[in-house]
XYZ file of C-alpha atoms in Angstrom:
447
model
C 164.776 -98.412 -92.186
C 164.823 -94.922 -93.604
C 162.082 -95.807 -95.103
C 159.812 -96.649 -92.204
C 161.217 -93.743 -90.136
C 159.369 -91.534 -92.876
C 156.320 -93.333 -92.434
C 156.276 -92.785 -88.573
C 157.253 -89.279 -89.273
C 154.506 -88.807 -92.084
C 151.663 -90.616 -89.387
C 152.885 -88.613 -86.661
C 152.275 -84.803 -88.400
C 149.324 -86.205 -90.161
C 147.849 -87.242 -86.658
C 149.341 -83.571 -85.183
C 147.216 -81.567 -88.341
C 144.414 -83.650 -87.800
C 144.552 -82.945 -83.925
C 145.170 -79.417 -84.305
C 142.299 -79.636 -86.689
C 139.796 -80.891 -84.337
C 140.954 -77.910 -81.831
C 140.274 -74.887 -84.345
C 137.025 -77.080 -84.683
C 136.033 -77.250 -81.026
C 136.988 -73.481 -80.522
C 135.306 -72.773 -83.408
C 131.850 -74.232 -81.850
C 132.562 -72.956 -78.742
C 132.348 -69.212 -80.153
C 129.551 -70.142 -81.882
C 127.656 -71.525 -79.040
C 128.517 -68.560 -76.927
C 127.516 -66.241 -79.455
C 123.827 -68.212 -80.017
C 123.328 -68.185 -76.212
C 123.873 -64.312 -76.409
C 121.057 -63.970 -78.808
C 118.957 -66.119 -77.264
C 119.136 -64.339 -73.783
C 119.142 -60.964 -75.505
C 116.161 -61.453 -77.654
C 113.784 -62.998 -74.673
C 114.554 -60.323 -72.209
C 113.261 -58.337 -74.793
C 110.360 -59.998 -75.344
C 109.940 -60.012 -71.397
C 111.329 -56.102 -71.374
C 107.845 -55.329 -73.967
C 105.961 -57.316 -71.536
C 106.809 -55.520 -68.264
C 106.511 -51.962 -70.355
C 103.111 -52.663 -71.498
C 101.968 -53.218 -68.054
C 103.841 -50.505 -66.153
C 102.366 -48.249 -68.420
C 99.376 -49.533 -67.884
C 99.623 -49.311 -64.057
C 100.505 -45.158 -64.910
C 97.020 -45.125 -66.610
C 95.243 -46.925 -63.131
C 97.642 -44.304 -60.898
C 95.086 -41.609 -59.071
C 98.095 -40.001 -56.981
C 100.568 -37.577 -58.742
C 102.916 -38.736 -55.836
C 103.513 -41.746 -57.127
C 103.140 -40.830 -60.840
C 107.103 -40.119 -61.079
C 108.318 -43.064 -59.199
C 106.337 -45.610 -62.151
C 107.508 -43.351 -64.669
C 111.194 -43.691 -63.611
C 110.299 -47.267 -63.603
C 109.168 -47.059 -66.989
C 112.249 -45.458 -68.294
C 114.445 -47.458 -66.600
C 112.916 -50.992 -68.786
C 112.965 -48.715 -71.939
C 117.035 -48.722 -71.048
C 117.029 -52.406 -71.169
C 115.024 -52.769 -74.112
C 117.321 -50.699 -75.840
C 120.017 -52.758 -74.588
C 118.676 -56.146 -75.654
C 117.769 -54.535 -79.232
C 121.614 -53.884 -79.396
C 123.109 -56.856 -78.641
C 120.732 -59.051 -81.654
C 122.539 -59.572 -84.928
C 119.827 -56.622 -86.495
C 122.564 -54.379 -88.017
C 121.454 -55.058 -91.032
C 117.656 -54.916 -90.914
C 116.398 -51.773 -90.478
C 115.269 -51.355 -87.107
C 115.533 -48.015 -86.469
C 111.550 -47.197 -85.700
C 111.693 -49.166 -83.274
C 114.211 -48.155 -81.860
C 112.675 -44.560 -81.939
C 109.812 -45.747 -80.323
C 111.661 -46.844 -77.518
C 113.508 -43.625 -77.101
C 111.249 -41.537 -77.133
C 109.227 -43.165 -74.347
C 112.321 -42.995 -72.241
C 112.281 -39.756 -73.052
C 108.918 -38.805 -72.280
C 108.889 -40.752 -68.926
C 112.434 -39.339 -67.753
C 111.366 -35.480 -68.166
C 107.676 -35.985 -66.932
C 109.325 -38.311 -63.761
C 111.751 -35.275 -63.085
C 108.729 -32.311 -62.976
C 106.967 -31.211 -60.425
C 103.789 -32.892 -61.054
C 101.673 -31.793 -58.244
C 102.004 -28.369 -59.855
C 101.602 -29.564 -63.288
C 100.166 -32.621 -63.926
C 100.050 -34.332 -66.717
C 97.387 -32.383 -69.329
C 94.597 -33.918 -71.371
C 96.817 -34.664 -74.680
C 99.527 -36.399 -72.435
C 97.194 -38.727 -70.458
C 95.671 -39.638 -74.264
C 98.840 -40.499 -75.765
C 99.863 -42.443 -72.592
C 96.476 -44.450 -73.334
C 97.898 -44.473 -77.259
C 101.285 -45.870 -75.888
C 99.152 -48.294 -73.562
C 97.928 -50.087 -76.938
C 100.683 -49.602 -79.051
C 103.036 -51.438 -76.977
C 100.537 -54.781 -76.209
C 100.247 -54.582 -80.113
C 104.571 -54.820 -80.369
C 104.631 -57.012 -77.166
C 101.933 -59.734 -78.840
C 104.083 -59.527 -82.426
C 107.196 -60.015 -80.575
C 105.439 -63.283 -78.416
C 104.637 -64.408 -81.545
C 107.911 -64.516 -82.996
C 109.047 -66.258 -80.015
C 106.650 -68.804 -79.896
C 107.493 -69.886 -83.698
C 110.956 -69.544 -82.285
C 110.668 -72.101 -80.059
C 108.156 -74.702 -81.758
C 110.353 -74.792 -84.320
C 113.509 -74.855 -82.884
C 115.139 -71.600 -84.698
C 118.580 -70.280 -84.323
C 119.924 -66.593 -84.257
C 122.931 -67.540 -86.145
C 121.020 -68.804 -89.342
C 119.573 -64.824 -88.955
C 122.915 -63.391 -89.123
C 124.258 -65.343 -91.573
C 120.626 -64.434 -94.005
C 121.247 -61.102 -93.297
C 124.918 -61.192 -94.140
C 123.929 -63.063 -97.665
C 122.433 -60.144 -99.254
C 122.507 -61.808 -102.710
C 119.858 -64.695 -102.136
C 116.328 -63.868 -100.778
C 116.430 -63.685 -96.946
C 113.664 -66.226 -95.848
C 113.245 -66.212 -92.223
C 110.522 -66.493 -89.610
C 112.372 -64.231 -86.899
C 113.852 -61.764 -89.746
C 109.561 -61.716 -91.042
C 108.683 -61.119 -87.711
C 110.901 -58.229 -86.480
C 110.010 -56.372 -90.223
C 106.167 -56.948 -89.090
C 107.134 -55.398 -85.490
C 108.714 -52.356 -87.738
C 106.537 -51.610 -89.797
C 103.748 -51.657 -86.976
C 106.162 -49.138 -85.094
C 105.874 -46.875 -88.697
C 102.441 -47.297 -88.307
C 101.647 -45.992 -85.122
C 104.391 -42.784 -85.951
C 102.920 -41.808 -88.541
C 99.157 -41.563 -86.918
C 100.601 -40.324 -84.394
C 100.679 -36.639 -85.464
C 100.585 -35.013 -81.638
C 103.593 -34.738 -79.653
C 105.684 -37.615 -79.141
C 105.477 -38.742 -75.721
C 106.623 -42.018 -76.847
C 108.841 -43.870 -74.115
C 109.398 -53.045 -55.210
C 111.833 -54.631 -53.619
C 112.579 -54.816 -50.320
C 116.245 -53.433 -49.578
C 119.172 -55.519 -48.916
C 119.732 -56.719 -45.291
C 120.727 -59.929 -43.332
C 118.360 -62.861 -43.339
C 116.734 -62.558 -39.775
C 114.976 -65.844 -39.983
C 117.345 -68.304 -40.708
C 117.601 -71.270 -37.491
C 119.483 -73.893 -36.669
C 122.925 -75.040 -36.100
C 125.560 -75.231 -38.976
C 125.749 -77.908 -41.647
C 128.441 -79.333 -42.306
C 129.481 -80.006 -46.211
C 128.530 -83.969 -45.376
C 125.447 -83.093 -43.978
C 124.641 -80.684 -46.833
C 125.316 -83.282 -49.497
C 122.985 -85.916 -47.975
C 120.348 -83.233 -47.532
C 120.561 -82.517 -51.221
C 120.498 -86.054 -52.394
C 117.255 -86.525 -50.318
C 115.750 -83.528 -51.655
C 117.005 -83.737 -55.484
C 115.934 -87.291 -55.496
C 119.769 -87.921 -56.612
C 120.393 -92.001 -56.825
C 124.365 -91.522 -55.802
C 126.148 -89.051 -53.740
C 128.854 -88.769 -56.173
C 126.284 -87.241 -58.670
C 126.211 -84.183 -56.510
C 128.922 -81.296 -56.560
C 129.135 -78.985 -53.890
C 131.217 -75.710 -52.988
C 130.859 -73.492 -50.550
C 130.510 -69.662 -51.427
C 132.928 -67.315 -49.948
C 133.719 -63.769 -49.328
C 131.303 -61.051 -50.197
C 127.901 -63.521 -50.433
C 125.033 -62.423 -48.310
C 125.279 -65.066 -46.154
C 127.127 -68.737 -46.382
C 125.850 -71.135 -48.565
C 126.120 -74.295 -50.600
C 125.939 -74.796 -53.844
C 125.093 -77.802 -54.682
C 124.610 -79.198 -58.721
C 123.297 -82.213 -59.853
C 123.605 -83.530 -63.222
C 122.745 -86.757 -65.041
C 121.193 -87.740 -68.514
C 117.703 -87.643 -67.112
C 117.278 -84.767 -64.604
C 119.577 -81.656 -64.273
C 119.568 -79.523 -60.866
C 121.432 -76.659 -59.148
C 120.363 -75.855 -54.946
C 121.763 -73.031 -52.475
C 121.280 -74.051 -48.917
C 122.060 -71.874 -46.089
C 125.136 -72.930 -43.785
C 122.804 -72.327 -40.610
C 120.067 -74.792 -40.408
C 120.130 -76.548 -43.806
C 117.475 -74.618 -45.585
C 116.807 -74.622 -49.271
C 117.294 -70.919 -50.410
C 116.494 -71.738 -54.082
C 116.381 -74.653 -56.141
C 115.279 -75.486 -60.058
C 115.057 -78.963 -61.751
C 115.063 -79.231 -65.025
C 114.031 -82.612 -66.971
C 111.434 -83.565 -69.227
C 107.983 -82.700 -68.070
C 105.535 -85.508 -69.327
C 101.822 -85.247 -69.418
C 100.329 -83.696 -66.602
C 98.961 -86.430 -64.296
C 98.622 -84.653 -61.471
C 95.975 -81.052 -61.250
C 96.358 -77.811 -60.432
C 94.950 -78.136 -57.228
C 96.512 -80.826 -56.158
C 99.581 -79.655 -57.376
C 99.027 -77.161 -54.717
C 98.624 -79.270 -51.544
C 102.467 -80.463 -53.062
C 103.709 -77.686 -52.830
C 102.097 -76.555 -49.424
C 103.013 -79.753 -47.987
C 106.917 -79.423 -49.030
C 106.883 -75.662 -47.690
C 105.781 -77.116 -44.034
C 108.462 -79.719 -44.154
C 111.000 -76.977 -44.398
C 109.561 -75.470 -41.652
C 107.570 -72.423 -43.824
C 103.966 -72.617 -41.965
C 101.703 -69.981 -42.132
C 101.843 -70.031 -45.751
C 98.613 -69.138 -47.688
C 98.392 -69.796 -51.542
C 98.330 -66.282 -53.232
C 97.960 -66.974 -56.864
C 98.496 -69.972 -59.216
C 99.283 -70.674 -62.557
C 99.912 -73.858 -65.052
C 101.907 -73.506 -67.986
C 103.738 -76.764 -69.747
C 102.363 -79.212 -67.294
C 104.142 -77.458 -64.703
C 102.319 -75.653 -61.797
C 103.943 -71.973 -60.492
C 102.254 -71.275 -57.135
C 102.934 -68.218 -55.026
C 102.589 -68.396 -51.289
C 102.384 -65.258 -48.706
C 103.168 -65.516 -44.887
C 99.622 -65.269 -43.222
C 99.550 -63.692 -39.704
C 96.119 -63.100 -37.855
C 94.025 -62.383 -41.622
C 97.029 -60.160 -42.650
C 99.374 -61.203 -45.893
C 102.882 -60.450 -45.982
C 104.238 -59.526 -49.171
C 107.633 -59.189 -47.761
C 107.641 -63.167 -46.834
C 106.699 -64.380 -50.491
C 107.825 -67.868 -51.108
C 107.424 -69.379 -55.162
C 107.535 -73.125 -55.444
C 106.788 -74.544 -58.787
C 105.595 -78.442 -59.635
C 106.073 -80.664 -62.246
C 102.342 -82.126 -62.846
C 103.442 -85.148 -64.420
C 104.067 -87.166 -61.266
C 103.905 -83.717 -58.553
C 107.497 -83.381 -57.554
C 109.123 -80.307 -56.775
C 111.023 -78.799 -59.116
C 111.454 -75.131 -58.259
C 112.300 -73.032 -55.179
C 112.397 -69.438 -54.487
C 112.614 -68.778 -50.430
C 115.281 -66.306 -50.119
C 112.476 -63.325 -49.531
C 110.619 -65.139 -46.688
C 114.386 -65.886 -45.000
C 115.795 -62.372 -45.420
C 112.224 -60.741 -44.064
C 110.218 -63.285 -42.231
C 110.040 -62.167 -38.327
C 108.250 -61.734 -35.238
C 105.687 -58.775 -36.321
C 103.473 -55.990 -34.196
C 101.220 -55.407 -36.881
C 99.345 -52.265 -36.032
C 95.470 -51.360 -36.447
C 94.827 -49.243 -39.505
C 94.417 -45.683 -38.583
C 91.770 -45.354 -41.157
C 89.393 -47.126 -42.547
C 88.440 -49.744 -45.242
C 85.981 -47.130 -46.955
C 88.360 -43.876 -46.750
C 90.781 -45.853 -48.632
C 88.209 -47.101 -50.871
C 88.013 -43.157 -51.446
C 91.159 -42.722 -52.440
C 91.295 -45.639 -54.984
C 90.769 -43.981 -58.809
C 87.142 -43.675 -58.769
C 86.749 -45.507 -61.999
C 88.781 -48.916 -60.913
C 85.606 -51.386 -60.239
C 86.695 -53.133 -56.072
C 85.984 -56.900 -56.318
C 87.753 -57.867 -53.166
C 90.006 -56.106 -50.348
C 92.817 -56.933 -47.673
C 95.164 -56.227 -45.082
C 98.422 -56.655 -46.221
C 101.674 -55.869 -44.787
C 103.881 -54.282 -47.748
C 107.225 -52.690 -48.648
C 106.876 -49.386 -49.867
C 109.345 -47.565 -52.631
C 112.054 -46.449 -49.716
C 112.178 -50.654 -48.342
C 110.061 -50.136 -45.310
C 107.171 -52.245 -44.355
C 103.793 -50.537 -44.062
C 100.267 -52.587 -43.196
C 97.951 -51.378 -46.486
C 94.426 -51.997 -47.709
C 94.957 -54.397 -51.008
C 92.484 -53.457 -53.283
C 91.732 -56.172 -56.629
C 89.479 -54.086 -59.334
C 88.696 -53.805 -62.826
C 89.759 -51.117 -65.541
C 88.480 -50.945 -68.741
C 88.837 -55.007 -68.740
C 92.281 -54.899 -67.361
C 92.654 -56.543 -63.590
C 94.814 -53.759 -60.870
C 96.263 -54.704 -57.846
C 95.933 -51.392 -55.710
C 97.582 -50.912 -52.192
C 96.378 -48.079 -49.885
C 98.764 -47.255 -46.810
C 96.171 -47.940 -43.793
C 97.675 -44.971 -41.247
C 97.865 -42.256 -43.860
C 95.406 -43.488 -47.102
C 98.816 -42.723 -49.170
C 98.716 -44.643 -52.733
C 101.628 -46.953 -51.976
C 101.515 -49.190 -55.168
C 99.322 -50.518 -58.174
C 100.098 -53.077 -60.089
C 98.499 -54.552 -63.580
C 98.123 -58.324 -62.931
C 98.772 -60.279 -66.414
C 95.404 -60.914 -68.542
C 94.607 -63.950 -70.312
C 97.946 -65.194 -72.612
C 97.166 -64.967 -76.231
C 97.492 -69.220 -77.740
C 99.453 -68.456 -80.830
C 99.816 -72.067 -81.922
C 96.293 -71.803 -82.927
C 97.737 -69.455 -85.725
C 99.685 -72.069 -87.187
């Protein structure tokens, strides 16, 4: 008997170590996992943070009004911050990184004392607007190298952990495609420093309000599940989870997730009316079926059942058999920035998978529009004389302080880069340029 009470005993704290085991195991991942996810996020908002810096400072270069000259360079030293940021939270302690690092200082730098001069009464001199040029090509040549490294990245499926553990193993040879890359990015940084024998220069959104175009009656939770199930294309209610936001949201909402082995969505719909706010869909994306163009009538034809007419397409874009498309309210000729809807479309079979409305519900409303005050050819004049015009508009805009102001929207060429150029239409103020994104570099024909 004593025997067999042993046994049990024995099985029982074998069982218990074996469960407590599995536990430090799970936890174990769990860090793990959270610490991977870290580096992923950290490492592409980098690679977007290089992106957005090359073609900020890019939009400096295209700038013809010292005015707004200190307002892009604030800009620019506020993305240098996050760079910075990103660069600290990746497992790069120990690879030398500090040139980089440099380089991103010292354009902060450079941009936070020239943003906080007076630079009507001294403008930026002859050496400064070269070395901005200098920066201009020195970034795109960090900001391809770092696209590069995350394209092998993600073809092949790396992880950040496997970096940190080959740079913690300083007895074997470190063999790594991301360590490779960021020494390449480093040494291009040393590079550039030490040609660089001048002075180191180195480095619109509309405000917050209630949603004035949101109709209808409110939902209730019932009603916003069977809404969701209809537009998720879910096969059983009890797929769907819902919760209602609370105190301190803009306005009240539904969450709503859906999540199965094939197909993996999360929706906010308003309380009042039912409308999607936002909505992404993420499943396997087969081969595209379905074109661009087509893709495009989709998406119009989705944004007119939810009652968003008026809509004309403003730019598209295909990337991974999915089409982006941007739409802009339209009233009378004149686009409205402020009422920008994004829908994007799987081209495989042309369902909606993505959703961004919260813009046209927060802004959209009954307009005056004014007549410009000036016209199209005295804001042509104050356009930098060397941007080539290809086409022009009215557009209604926000400026810097959140107001909206009707603008001539001027597209031109400079020195093979494409500039979006906005010119208020009462005053001919330079209200905004922007560098539109060039041609993306395919480097899988590298490999």
């Amino acid at each position: 008997m004593i025997r067999w009470i042993l046994i049990a005993v024995l099985t029982v704290g074998i069982a218990g170590t074996a469960f407590w085991g599995y536990l430090e195991h799970q936890e174990k991942n769990a860090i793990l996992i959270q610490a991977e996810n870290t580096y992923q996020r950290s490492f592409h908002e980098l690679t977007y943070n290089m992106d957005h810096l090359h073609d900020q400072i890019g939009t400096a270069i295209a700038m013809n009004s010292t005015e707004r000259l200190s307002p892009q360079f604030v800009e620019i030293w506020r993305i240098t911050s996050d760079a910075l940021a990103n660069v600290g939270q990746l497992p790069l302690g120990l690879l030398p990184f500090n040139k980089t690092e440099e380089f991103l200082s010292e354009i902060g730098d450079f941009t936070y004392h020239t943003a906080v001069r007076d630079l009507e009464n001294s403008p930026l001199t002859d050496e400064e607007s070269e070395r901005l040029e200098n920066l201009y090509k020195q970034s795109g040549d960090i900001k391809n190298e770092l696209r590069e490294v995350q394209h092998i990245a993600l073809e092949n499926n790396l992880r950040w952990m496997d970096v940190q553990l080959a740079l913690a193993n300083e007895d074997e040879q470190v063999d790594n495609t991301i360590i490779d890359g960021f020494k390449t990015v480093e040494k291009s940084v040393e590079e550039f420093a030490e040609n660089n024998t001048g002075p180191a220069i180195i480095g619109t959104s509309t405000k917050e309000h209630q949603y004035k175009s949101l109709t209808g009656e409110e939902i209730s939770e019932e009603e916003a599940l069977n809404k969701s199930k209809e537009i998720l294309s879910a096969e059983k209610e009890d797929e769907l989870t819902i919760a209602e936001t609370g105190e301190g949201s803009d306005i009240p909402m539904y969450s709503i997730s859906y999540n199965t082995d094939k197909k993996r969505a999360y929706m906010d719909m308003s309380k009042q009316g039912g409308h999607p706010l936002t909505l992404l869909i993420t499943r396997p994306i087969n081969d595209a079926k379905v074109s661009l163009n087509a893709g495009a009538e989709k998406a119009k034809e989705y944004l007119n059942t939810n009652d968003l007419e008026d809509m004309s397409l403003f730019q598209s874009s295909e990337y991974n058999n999915i089409g982006v498309y941007s739409f802009l309210h339209n009233e009378n000729d004149v686009r409205v920035y402020s009422d920008a809807v994004e829908v994007k479309v799987a081209l495989d079979n042309g369902e909606i998978i993505g959703l961004t409305a919260n813009n046209y519900f927060m802004n959209h409303t009954e307009r005056e529009i004014p007549e410009p005050e000036i016209s199209e050819t005295e804001a042509r004049n104050n356009v930098n004389p060397n941007v080539d015009i290809q086409e022009q508009f009215l557009a209604v805009i926000d400026n810097d302080m959140g107001e909206e102001v009707l603008a001539y929207e001027f597209l031109g060429v400079l020195d093979n880069d494409t500039y979006r150029i906005f010119i208020n239409a009462m005053n001919g103020k330079e209200e905004k340029v922007e560098r539109l994104g060039g041609t993306e570099i395919n480097f899988a024909a590298n490999f």
